[in-house]
Amino acid sequence: MPHVVRLDKLLAGQGYGTRGEMRSALRGDRVTVNGVVTRSGAMYVNPSTDEVELDGEPIITAPAPVVMMNKPAGVMTATGDRRHSVVADLLPEKWRTRRLMPIGRLDIDTTGLLLFTDDGDLAHRLIHPKRLVDKLYRATLDAPITNEDIEAFELGVPMGGYKALPAKLERDPISSLAALVTVHEGKYHQVKRMFASRGRLVKALERLSIGPVRLDPMLRPGACRSLTHVEEQALRLSCGASGPDVGQPPPLLPPPPPT
Ligand code: URA
């Protein structure tokens, strides 16, 4: 894993205050690095080896949790927008200051499982189609699916100049107008366009799981919680991401053949 980070980013990212508050702490000689007072937020430090203190107390550089949210409809998957409310507004303060970013994107009207992390490598691996991490959606449609739809999804449906990767389509046991679809990629309006190519309209879409992590049915819309240790380990293993107790990941792409 990396790790040098800008001092002001490290301080703000650990929940000790905003970047502005941390800048004024620096100006007030309240921050030391390896025992030396520093005023430069632009200084790079290694949280594993450098001792950073604020007001004489060592700052704790525990990794941020991976967080799951039950995204409600009407909220954009973004960290800021002038017209719409955004998912970042729904995160509790303690996680907003950790600069957690949504992993991938759900449309404004899509509901369900959205994960957040500050681990760029984990996020990248989960959205990379080569990793084949399953994303399971429940789609409510204008008409029931047919066996031909199931076969077409299995082969990969055309999506306007592009052929979708094979996807698993199943009937929802609860409603004849709903279907369960498992995809491995996350192109713009992926699921809606896949159904559109079969002449179906998606009236509602909910994401139920990402890899081994299922949406917690106890989470009301807009609520979130951190993943349990077991959930996070399973998630990291599913995409080969490193992390506590997981060890070193395999490379994202296979190495080139020897020449
Ligand atoms: N596919 C869509 O069409 N929309 C989403 O929000 C997610 C997947």
mmCIF file of C-alpha atoms and ligand atoms in Angstrom:
data_model
loop_
_atom_site.group_PDB
_atom_site.id
_atom_site.type_symbol
_atom_site.label_atom_id
_atom_site.label_comp_id
_atom_site.label_asym_id
_atom_site.label_seq_id
_atom_site.Cartn_x
_atom_site.Cartn_y
_atom_site.Cartn_z
ATOM 1 C CA MET A 1 0.000 0.000 0.000
ATOM 2 C CA PRO A 2 1.117 3.613 -0.563
ATOM 3 C CA HIS A 3 1.796 5.861 1.691
ATOM 4 C CA VAL A 4 2.780 9.386 1.789
ATOM 5 C CA VAL A 5 0.014 11.930 2.117
ATOM 6 C CA ARG A 6 -0.182 15.673 2.505
ATOM 7 C CA LEU A 7 -0.245 16.622 6.156
ATOM 8 C CA ASP A 8 -3.377 18.824 5.887
ATOM 9 C CA LYS A 9 -5.214 16.047 4.020
ATOM 10 C CA LEU A 10 -4.151 13.465 6.584
ATOM 11 C CA LEU A 11 -5.345 15.615 9.497
ATOM 12 C CA ALA A 12 -8.677 16.513 7.904
ATOM 13 C CA GLY A 13 -9.164 12.962 6.650
ATOM 14 C CA GLN A 14 -8.942 11.509 10.144
ATOM 15 C CA GLY A 15 -11.968 13.416 11.403
ATOM 16 C CA TYR A 16 -10.079 15.975 13.520
ATOM 17 C CA GLY A 17 -11.743 18.854 11.695
ATOM 18 C CA THR A 18 -12.143 20.437 8.305
ATOM 19 C CA ARG A 19 -9.159 21.310 6.127
ATOM 20 C CA GLY A 20 -9.684 24.962 7.114
ATOM 21 C CA GLU A 21 -9.635 24.096 10.818
ATOM 22 C CA MET A 22 -6.521 22.016 10.336
ATOM 23 C CA ARG A 23 -4.808 24.879 8.473
ATOM 24 C CA SER A 24 -5.480 27.160 11.419
ATOM 25 C CA ALA A 25 -4.188 24.464 13.819
ATOM 26 C CA LEU A 26 -0.997 24.405 11.728
ATOM 27 C CA ARG A 27 -0.722 28.202 11.796
ATOM 28 C CA GLY A 28 -1.206 28.063 15.569
ATOM 29 C CA ASP A 29 1.853 25.789 15.996
ATOM 30 C CA ARG A 30 -0.369 22.985 17.303
ATOM 31 C CA VAL A 31 0.965 20.283 14.965
ATOM 32 C CA THR A 32 4.263 18.422 15.212
ATOM 33 C CA VAL A 33 5.837 15.854 12.904
ATOM 34 C CA ASN A 34 8.418 13.658 14.616
ATOM 35 C CA GLY A 35 8.520 16.163 17.456
ATOM 36 C CA VAL A 36 9.124 19.237 15.285
ATOM 37 C CA VAL A 37 6.485 21.964 15.003
ATOM 38 C CA THR A 38 5.400 22.391 11.406
ATOM 39 C CA ARG A 39 3.229 25.027 9.785
ATOM 40 C CA SER A 40 3.183 23.475 6.314
ATOM 41 C CA GLY A 41 0.037 21.559 5.408
ATOM 42 C CA ALA A 42 1.680 20.801 2.056
ATOM 43 C CA MET A 43 4.385 18.706 3.730
ATOM 44 C CA TYR A 44 4.209 14.984 2.866
ATOM 45 C CA VAL A 45 4.219 12.482 5.711
ATOM 46 C CA ASN A 46 4.082 8.715 5.967
ATOM 47 C CA PRO A 47 1.357 7.861 8.494
ATOM 48 C CA SER A 48 2.947 4.442 9.163
ATOM 49 C CA THR A 49 6.374 5.771 10.099
ATOM 50 C CA ASP A 50 6.047 9.501 10.931
ATOM 51 C CA GLU A 51 4.717 10.559 14.327
ATOM 52 C CA VAL A 52 2.139 13.271 13.825
ATOM 53 C CA GLU A 53 0.704 15.010 16.896
ATOM 54 C CA LEU A 54 -2.060 17.563 17.317
ATOM 55 C CA ASP A 55 -2.035 19.491 20.593
ATOM 56 C CA GLY A 56 0.499 16.993 21.939
ATOM 57 C CA GLU A 57 -1.708 13.959 21.210
ATOM 58 C CA PRO A 58 -0.737 11.417 18.542
ATOM 59 C CA ILE A 59 -3.247 11.391 15.752
ATOM 60 C CA ILE A 60 -4.835 8.073 15.041
ATOM 61 C CA THR A 61 -4.512 6.995 11.456
ATOM 62 C CA ALA A 62 -6.859 4.043 11.467
ATOM 63 C CA PRO A 63 -8.095 3.204 7.987
ATOM 64 C CA ALA A 64 -11.553 4.558 7.185
ATOM 65 C CA PRO A 65 -14.306 1.939 7.125
ATOM 66 C CA VAL A 66 -16.079 0.804 3.973
ATOM 67 C CA VAL A 67 -19.635 2.097 4.371
ATOM 68 C CA MET A 68 -22.894 0.802 2.892
ATOM 69 C CA MET A 69 -25.849 3.079 2.215
ATOM 70 C CA ASN A 70 -29.389 2.268 1.190
ATOM 71 C CA LYS A 71 -29.558 5.001 -1.441
ATOM 72 C CA PRO A 72 -32.978 6.604 -1.702
ATOM 73 C CA ALA A 73 -34.506 7.788 -4.990
ATOM 74 C CA GLY A 74 -34.109 11.477 -5.859
ATOM 75 C CA VAL A 75 -30.531 11.770 -4.598
ATOM 76 C CA MET A 76 -27.543 12.048 -6.941
ATOM 77 C CA THR A 77 -24.480 9.830 -6.613
ATOM 78 C CA ALA A 78 -22.073 12.718 -6.166
ATOM 79 C CA THR A 79 -20.215 14.635 -3.500
ATOM 80 C CA GLY A 80 -21.692 18.013 -4.478
ATOM 81 C CA ASP A 81 -24.319 19.453 -6.830
ATOM 82 C CA ARG A 82 -25.978 22.857 -7.043
ATOM 83 C CA ARG A 83 -29.478 21.595 -7.890
ATOM 84 C CA HIS A 84 -29.910 18.187 -6.277
ATOM 85 C CA SER A 85 -29.240 16.660 -2.927
ATOM 86 C CA VAL A 86 -26.308 14.255 -3.088
ATOM 87 C CA VAL A 87 -25.443 11.004 -1.346
ATOM 88 C CA ALA A 88 -22.494 12.593 0.469
ATOM 89 C CA ASP A 89 -25.007 14.782 2.371
ATOM 90 C CA LEU A 90 -26.548 11.641 3.825
ATOM 91 C CA LEU A 91 -23.287 10.417 5.363
ATOM 92 C CA PRO A 92 -22.851 11.134 9.061
ATOM 93 C CA GLU A 93 -20.326 13.919 9.795
ATOM 94 C CA LYS A 94 -17.704 11.456 11.139
ATOM 95 C CA TRP A 95 -17.525 9.823 7.701
ATOM 96 C CA ARG A 96 -17.929 12.975 5.616
ATOM 97 C CA THR A 97 -14.704 14.349 7.075
ATOM 98 C CA ARG A 98 -12.943 11.105 6.091
ATOM 99 C CA ARG A 99 -13.638 12.017 2.457
ATOM 100 C CA LEU A 100 -15.341 8.737 1.631
ATOM 101 C CA MET A 101 -16.212 8.463 -2.041
ATOM 102 C CA PRO A 102 -19.046 6.447 -3.576
ATOM 103 C CA ILE A 103 -17.876 3.312 -5.400
ATOM 104 C CA GLY A 104 -19.424 3.569 -8.849
ATOM 105 C CA ARG A 105 -22.636 5.385 -9.547
ATOM 106 C CA LEU A 106 -26.363 4.762 -9.266
ATOM 107 C CA ASP A 107 -28.805 6.864 -11.309
ATOM 108 C CA ILE A 108 -30.784 9.488 -9.424
ATOM 109 C CA ASP A 109 -33.911 7.288 -9.491
ATOM 110 C CA THR A 110 -32.095 4.022 -8.658
ATOM 111 C CA THR A 111 -32.256 2.861 -5.046
ATOM 112 C CA GLY A 112 -30.356 0.353 -2.958
ATOM 113 C CA LEU A 113 -26.807 -0.646 -2.167
ATOM 114 C CA LEU A 114 -24.136 2.010 -2.560
ATOM 115 C CA LEU A 115 -20.686 1.513 -1.027
ATOM 116 C CA PHE A 116 -18.274 4.256 0.031
ATOM 117 C CA THR A 117 -14.526 4.067 0.606
ATOM 118 C CA ASP A 118 -11.431 6.237 0.731
ATOM 119 C CA ASP A 119 -9.419 3.334 -0.720
ATOM 120 C CA GLY A 120 -8.969 4.170 -4.412
ATOM 121 C CA ASP A 121 -7.507 0.760 -5.201
ATOM 122 C CA LEU A 122 -10.535 -1.051 -3.754
ATOM 123 C CA ALA A 123 -12.948 1.229 -5.631
ATOM 124 C CA HIS A 124 -11.094 0.742 -8.903
ATOM 125 C CA ARG A 125 -11.059 -3.025 -8.547
ATOM 126 C CA LEU A 126 -14.774 -3.195 -7.756
ATOM 127 C CA ILE A 127 -15.807 -1.235 -10.828
ATOM 128 C CA HIS A 128 -13.280 -2.760 -13.248
ATOM 129 C CA PRO A 129 -15.180 -5.141 -15.598
ATOM 130 C CA LYS A 130 -12.117 -7.444 -15.790
ATOM 131 C CA ARG A 131 -12.629 -8.323 -12.144
ATOM 132 C CA LEU A 132 -16.118 -9.689 -12.929
ATOM 133 C CA VAL A 133 -17.493 -8.607 -9.548
ATOM 134 C CA ASP A 134 -21.243 -9.354 -9.635
ATOM 135 C CA LYS A 135 -23.718 -6.514 -9.172
ATOM 136 C CA LEU A 136 -27.245 -7.783 -8.569
ATOM 137 C CA TYR A 137 -30.239 -5.572 -9.381
ATOM 138 C CA ARG A 138 -33.978 -5.987 -9.045
ATOM 139 C CA ALA A 139 -35.742 -4.290 -11.938
ATOM 140 C CA THR A 140 -39.480 -3.619 -12.066
ATOM 141 C CA LEU A 141 -40.564 -3.682 -15.714
ATOM 142 C CA ASP A 142 -43.516 -2.738 -17.887
ATOM 143 C CA ALA A 143 -43.937 -6.377 -19.019
ATOM 144 C CA PRO A 144 -42.773 -9.798 -17.818
ATOM 145 C CA ILE A 145 -39.496 -11.188 -19.173
ATOM 146 C CA THR A 146 -39.468 -14.139 -21.593
ATOM 147 C CA ASN A 147 -37.120 -17.083 -22.088
ATOM 148 C CA GLU A 148 -35.757 -15.260 -25.167
ATOM 149 C CA ASP A 149 -34.822 -12.297 -22.945
ATOM 150 C CA ILE A 150 -32.947 -14.647 -20.598
ATOM 151 C CA GLU A 151 -31.035 -16.172 -23.526
ATOM 152 C CA ALA A 152 -30.269 -12.761 -25.044
ATOM 153 C CA PHE A 153 -28.842 -11.480 -21.748
ATOM 154 C CA GLU A 154 -26.731 -14.649 -21.509
ATOM 155 C CA LEU A 155 -25.217 -13.921 -24.929
ATOM 156 C CA GLY A 156 -24.746 -10.190 -24.334
ATOM 157 C CA VAL A 157 -27.316 -7.696 -25.613
ATOM 158 C CA PRO A 158 -26.439 -4.801 -27.954
ATOM 159 C CA MET A 159 -26.319 -1.427 -26.209
ATOM 160 C CA GLY A 160 -25.968 1.063 -29.064
ATOM 161 C CA GLY A 161 -22.676 0.225 -30.773
ATOM 162 C CA TYR A 162 -21.508 -1.908 -27.865
ATOM 163 C CA LYS A 163 -22.278 -5.471 -26.817
ATOM 164 C CA ALA A 164 -22.880 -5.897 -23.116
ATOM 165 C CA LEU A 165 -20.956 -8.596 -21.291
ATOM 166 C CA PRO A 166 -23.025 -11.738 -20.684
ATOM 167 C CA ALA A 167 -25.443 -11.178 -17.795
ATOM 168 C CA LYS A 168 -27.686 -13.459 -15.797
ATOM 169 C CA LEU A 169 -31.403 -12.687 -15.998
ATOM 170 C CA GLU A 170 -33.884 -14.448 -13.731
ATOM 171 C CA ARG A 171 -37.579 -14.154 -12.932
ATOM 172 C CA ASP A 172 -38.332 -12.575 -9.580
ATOM 173 C CA PRO A 173 -40.156 -15.192 -7.507
ATOM 174 C CA ILE A 174 -42.304 -12.469 -5.886
ATOM 175 C CA SER A 175 -43.599 -10.452 -8.849
ATOM 176 C CA SER A 176 -44.108 -11.388 -12.510
ATOM 177 C CA LEU A 177 -43.295 -7.792 -13.504
ATOM 178 C CA ALA A 178 -39.921 -7.871 -11.754
ATOM 179 C CA ALA A 179 -36.644 -9.510 -12.742
ATOM 180 C CA LEU A 180 -33.278 -10.101 -11.115
ATOM 181 C CA VAL A 181 -30.252 -9.262 -13.221
ATOM 182 C CA THR A 182 -26.588 -9.818 -12.430
ATOM 183 C CA VAL A 183 -24.084 -7.715 -14.358
ATOM 184 C CA HIS A 184 -20.313 -7.322 -14.166
ATOM 185 C CA GLU A 185 -19.921 -3.871 -15.638
ATOM 186 C CA GLY A 186 -21.273 -0.430 -14.842
ATOM 187 C CA LYS A 187 -21.698 1.535 -18.032
ATOM 188 C CA TYR A 188 -23.974 4.590 -18.091
ATOM 189 C CA HIS A 189 -27.600 3.403 -17.565
ATOM 190 C CA GLN A 190 -26.290 -0.154 -17.997
ATOM 191 C CA VAL A 191 -29.323 -2.117 -16.829
ATOM 192 C CA LYS A 192 -31.937 0.259 -18.260
ATOM 193 C CA ARG A 193 -30.234 0.138 -21.673
ATOM 194 C CA MET A 194 -29.942 -3.649 -21.576
ATOM 195 C CA PHE A 195 -33.686 -3.938 -20.996
ATOM 196 C CA ALA A 196 -34.398 -1.219 -23.569
ATOM 197 C CA SER A 197 -32.580 -3.322 -26.172
ATOM 198 C CA ARG A 198 -35.232 -6.002 -25.490
ATOM 199 C CA GLY A 199 -38.078 -3.477 -25.739
ATOM 200 C CA ARG A 200 -38.636 -3.281 -21.984
ATOM 201 C CA LEU A 201 -38.968 -0.195 -19.826
ATOM 202 C CA VAL A 202 -37.418 -0.239 -16.361
ATOM 203 C CA LYS A 203 -39.891 1.438 -14.024
ATOM 204 C CA ALA A 204 -37.861 0.979 -10.849
ATOM 205 C CA LEU A 205 -34.358 -0.287 -10.189
ATOM 206 C CA GLU A 206 -32.790 -1.366 -6.915
ATOM 207 C CA ARG A 207 -29.268 -2.693 -6.372
ATOM 208 C CA LEU A 208 -29.310 -5.635 -3.981
ATOM 209 C CA SER A 209 -25.667 -6.668 -3.812
ATOM 210 C CA ILE A 210 -22.103 -6.020 -4.905
ATOM 211 C CA GLY A 211 -19.995 -9.181 -4.908
ATOM 212 C CA PRO A 212 -20.532 -10.888 -1.563
ATOM 213 C CA VAL A 213 -22.029 -7.800 0.153
ATOM 214 C CA ARG A 214 -25.818 -7.679 0.286
ATOM 215 C CA LEU A 215 -27.910 -4.647 1.072
ATOM 216 C CA ASP A 216 -28.822 -4.849 4.771
ATOM 217 C CA PRO A 217 -32.634 -5.140 4.840
ATOM 218 C CA MET A 218 -32.654 -3.296 8.187
ATOM 219 C CA LEU A 219 -31.250 -0.130 6.588
ATOM 220 C CA ARG A 220 -34.050 2.325 5.851
ATOM 221 C CA PRO A 221 -33.652 4.486 2.698
ATOM 222 C CA GLY A 222 -30.934 7.090 3.304
ATOM 223 C CA ALA A 223 -29.380 5.235 6.235
ATOM 224 C CA CYS A 224 -25.873 3.794 6.272
ATOM 225 C CA ARG A 225 -23.568 1.661 8.371
ATOM 226 C CA SER A 226 -19.971 0.506 8.151
ATOM 227 C CA LEU A 227 -19.364 -2.975 6.773
ATOM 228 C CA THR A 228 -18.657 -5.656 9.337
ATOM 229 C CA HIS A 229 -15.135 -7.038 9.382
ATOM 230 C CA VAL A 230 -16.383 -10.217 7.690
ATOM 231 C CA GLU A 231 -18.205 -8.259 4.952
ATOM 232 C CA GLU A 232 -15.173 -6.076 4.256
ATOM 233 C CA GLN A 233 -12.782 -9.044 4.106
ATOM 234 C CA ALA A 234 -15.130 -10.899 1.739
ATOM 235 C CA LEU A 235 -15.454 -7.792 -0.449
ATOM 236 C CA ARG A 236 -11.682 -7.300 -0.637
ATOM 237 C CA LEU A 237 -11.127 -10.979 -1.431
ATOM 238 C CA SER A 238 -13.764 -10.887 -4.180
ATOM 239 C CA CYS A 239 -11.785 -8.298 -6.141
ATOM 240 C CA GLY A 240 -8.234 -9.101 -5.003
ATOM 241 C CA ALA A 241 -7.808 -5.877 -3.024
ATOM 242 C CA SER A 242 -5.351 -5.752 -0.169
ATOM 243 C CA GLY A 243 -6.355 -4.676 3.296
ATOM 244 C CA PRO A 244 -6.064 -5.663 6.922
ATOM 245 C CA ASP A 245 -5.740 -9.468 7.138
ATOM 246 C CA VAL A 246 -6.067 -9.945 3.376
ATOM 247 C CA GLY A 247 -2.417 -9.812 2.317
ATOM 248 C CA GLN A 248 -0.990 -8.649 -0.966
ATOM 249 C CA PRO A 249 -3.347 -8.491 -3.957
ATOM 250 C CA PRO A 250 -2.604 -10.125 -7.284
ATOM 251 C CA PRO A 251 -1.916 -7.616 -10.082
ATOM 252 C CA LEU A 252 -5.026 -6.086 -11.669
ATOM 253 C CA LEU A 253 -3.994 -7.184 -15.163
ATOM 254 C CA PRO A 254 -1.870 -10.251 -15.976
ATOM 255 C CA PRO A 255 1.814 -9.420 -16.572
ATOM 256 C CA PRO A 256 2.905 -9.321 -20.241
ATOM 257 C CA PRO A 257 4.248 -12.630 -21.607
ATOM 258 C CA PRO A 258 8.057 -12.972 -21.469
ATOM 259 C CA THR A 259 9.772 -11.976 -24.704
HETATM 260 N N1 URA B 1 -27.945 0.438 -14.395
HETATM 261 C C1 URA B 1 -28.764 1.499 -14.621
HETATM 262 O O1 URA B 1 -29.365 1.597 -15.670
HETATM 263 N N2 URA B 1 -28.845 2.422 -13.670
HETATM 264 C C2 URA B 1 -28.214 2.338 -12.477
HETATM 265 O O2 URA B 1 -28.361 3.216 -11.639
HETATM 266 C C3 URA B 1 -27.384 1.231 -12.254
HETATM 267 C C4 URA B 1 -27.266 0.280 -13.226
#
